[in-house]
PDB file of C-alpha atoms in Angstrom:
ATOM      1  CA  SER A1421      91.258 129.158 105.047  1.00 61.00           C
ATOM      2  CA  VAL A1422      88.636 129.124 102.320  1.00 61.00           C
ATOM      3  CA  ARG A1423      84.896 128.919 102.930  1.00 63.00           C
ATOM      4  CA  LEU A1424      82.492 127.194 100.577  1.00 64.00           C
ATOM      5  CA  GLY A1425      78.956 128.372 101.119  1.00 61.00           C
ATOM      6  CA  GLY A1426      80.019 129.769 104.493  1.00 58.00           C
ATOM      7  CA  VAL A1427      81.515 126.456 105.653  1.00 76.00           C
ATOM      8  CA  GLU A1428      85.173 125.796 106.498  1.00 92.00           C
ATOM      9  CA  LEU A1429      86.892 122.440 105.969  1.00 94.00           C
ATOM     10  CA  ALA A1430      86.715 121.403 109.640  1.00 95.00           C
ATOM     11  CA  SER A1431      82.971 122.021 109.677  1.00 93.00           C
ATOM     12  CA  ALA A1432      82.525 120.072 106.459  1.00 94.00           C
ATOM     13  CA  LEU A1433      84.453 117.133 107.922  1.00 96.00           C
ATOM     14  CA  ARG A1434      81.975 116.961 110.803  1.00 96.00           C
ATOM     15  CA  VAL A1435      79.195 115.800 108.461  1.00 95.00           C
ATOM     16  CA  ILE A1436      81.260 112.949 106.988  1.00 95.00           C
ATOM     17  CA  PRO A1437      79.927 110.289 109.427  1.00 97.00           C
ATOM     18  CA  ALA A1438      76.345 111.089 108.380  1.00 96.00           C
ATOM     19  CA  ILE A1439      77.305 110.754 104.728  1.00 94.00           C
ATOM     20  CA  TYR A1440      78.831 107.314 105.339  1.00 95.00           C
ATOM     21  CA  ARG A1441      75.663 106.250 107.217  1.00 94.00           C
ATOM     22  CA  ASN A1442      73.574 107.181 104.175  1.00 95.00           C
ATOM     23  CA  VAL A1443      75.709 105.734 101.385  1.00 93.00           C
ATOM     24  CA  SER A1444      77.710 102.869 102.900  1.00 91.00           C
ATOM     25  CA  ALA A1445      77.218  99.660 104.827  1.00 92.00           C
ATOM     26  CA  GLY A1446      80.321 100.700 106.774  1.00 95.00           C
ATOM     27  CA  SER A1447      80.887 103.486 109.219  1.00 96.00           C
ATOM     28  CA  CYS A1448      83.084 106.490 109.830  1.00 97.00           C
ATOM     29  CA  GLU A1449      83.797 108.224 113.101  1.00 98.00           C
ATOM     30  CA  ILE A1450      85.852 111.403 112.968  1.00 98.00           C
ATOM     31  CA  ASP A1451      87.739 113.442 115.557  1.00 98.00           C
ATOM     32  CA  ILE A1452      88.754 116.944 114.496  1.00 97.00           C
ATOM     33  CA  ASP A1453      91.171 119.435 116.008  1.00 97.00           C
ATOM     34  CA  ALA A1454      90.628 122.523 113.846  1.00 93.00           C
ATOM     35  CA  LYS A1455      93.302 124.551 115.644  1.00 94.00           C
ATOM     36  CA  LYS A1456      95.953 121.915 114.922  1.00 96.00           C
ATOM     37  CA  ARG A1457      94.413 121.356 111.473  1.00 96.00           C
ATOM     38  CA  ILE A1458      94.184 117.598 111.879  1.00 97.00           C
ATOM     39  CA  ALA A1459      91.407 115.013 111.826  1.00 98.00           C
ATOM     40  CA  ILE A1460      91.326 111.265 112.401  1.00 98.00           C
ATOM     41  CA  ALA A1461      88.707 109.346 110.442  1.00 98.00           C
ATOM     42  CA  ARG A1462      88.094 105.809 111.675  1.00 98.00           C
ATOM     43  CA  LEU A1463      86.647 103.802 108.793  1.00 98.00           C
ATOM     44  CA  ARG A1464      85.125 100.435 109.635  1.00 98.00           C
ATOM     45  CA  ASN A1465      83.623  97.797 107.364  1.00 97.00           C
ATOM     46  CA  ILE A1466      84.499  99.852 104.277  1.00 95.00           C
ATOM     47  CA  TRP A1467      84.978  97.278 101.532  1.00 93.00           C
ATOM     48  CA  ASP A1468      85.881  99.680  98.717  1.00 89.00           C
ATOM     49  CA  TRP A1469      89.579 100.175  99.420  1.00 89.00           C
ATOM     50  CA  PRO A1470      89.821 102.231 102.617  1.00 92.00           C
ATOM     51  CA  ASP A1471      93.559 102.671 102.008  1.00 91.00           C
ATOM     52  CA  ALA A1472      93.200 103.942  98.430  1.00 91.00           C
ATOM     53  CA  TRP A1473      89.881 105.251  97.124  1.00 91.00           C
ATOM     54  CA  GLN A1474      88.794 106.661 100.501  1.00 94.00           C
ATOM     55  CA  VAL A1475      92.105 108.530 100.801  1.00 95.00           C
ATOM     56  CA  GLY A1476      91.389 110.254  97.500  1.00 94.00           C
ATOM     57  CA  LEU A1477      87.976 111.363  98.748  1.00 94.00           C
ATOM     58  CA  PHE A1478      89.535 113.159 101.704  1.00 96.00           C
ATOM     59  CA  GLU A1479      92.352 114.623  99.588  1.00 96.00           C
ATOM     60  CA  GLY A1480      89.775 115.916  97.105  1.00 95.00           C
ATOM     61  CA  GLY A1481      87.739 117.402  99.942  1.00 94.00           C
ATOM     62  CA  CYS A1482      90.783 119.336 101.105  1.00 95.00           C
ATOM     63  CA  LEU A1483      91.411 120.604  97.584  1.00 94.00           C
ATOM     64  CA  ALA A1484      87.802 121.779  97.292  1.00 92.00           C
ATOM     65  CA  PHE A1485      88.550 124.112 100.198  1.00 93.00           C
ATOM     66  CA  ARG A1486      91.858 125.146  98.595  1.00 92.00           C
ATOM     67  CA  GLU A1487      93.813 123.374 101.290  1.00 93.00           C
ATOM     68  CA  VAL A1488      96.772 121.135 100.599  1.00 90.00           C
ATOM     69  CA  GLY A1489      95.852 118.060 102.572  1.00 93.00           C
ATOM     70  CA  THR A1490      97.895 115.021 103.405  1.00 96.00           C
ATOM     71  CA  VAL A1491      96.324 111.726 104.372  1.00 97.00           C
ATOM     72  CA  ARG A1492      98.190 108.976 106.185  1.00 98.00           C
ATOM     73  CA  VAL A1493      96.695 105.511 106.562  1.00 98.00           C
ATOM     74  CA  ARG A1494      96.828 103.010 109.386  1.00 98.00           C
ATOM     75  CA  LEU A1495      95.328  99.857 107.886  1.00 97.00           C
ATOM     76  CA  HIS A1496      93.854  97.476 110.468  1.00 98.00           C
ATOM     77  CA  SER A1497      92.359  94.980 108.020  1.00 97.00           C
ATOM     78  CA  ILE A1498      91.231  94.810 104.415  1.00 95.00           C
ATOM     79  CA  CYS A1499      88.134  96.850 105.333  1.00 97.00           C
ATOM     80  CA  ASP A1500      89.166  98.836 108.427  1.00 98.00           C
ATOM     81  CA  ALA A1501      91.500 101.834 108.498  1.00 98.00           C
ATOM     82  CA  ASP A1502      92.250 105.022 110.368  1.00 98.00           C
ATOM     83  CA  LEU A1503      93.010 108.041 108.192  1.00 98.00           C
ATOM     84  CA  GLU A1504      94.980 110.972 109.561  1.00 98.00           C
ATOM     85  CA  ILE A1505      94.053 114.086 107.606  1.00 98.00           C
ATOM     86  CA  LYS A1506      96.245 117.197 107.948  1.00 97.00           C
ATOM     87  CA  TRP A1507      95.704 120.498 106.197  1.00 94.00           C
TER      88      TRP A1507
END
């Protein structure tokens, strides 16, 4: 795996909830299994397309670490979704 500034993708994903707290009225909780190379991001009260735009953010994050990531969406409502991120 690639490191950016000494950080691996799994470590970078761990700061995502803090980023959402600072820039969004919604929230994100994330569970990460670095050995299995999978994370589940639970997005709540995200009104800017959790099943589209948010997916691209996580895909782009994977690419920044030179990982081919796939993101699957479980949409609970228009503003609530769980994203499964694999890399």
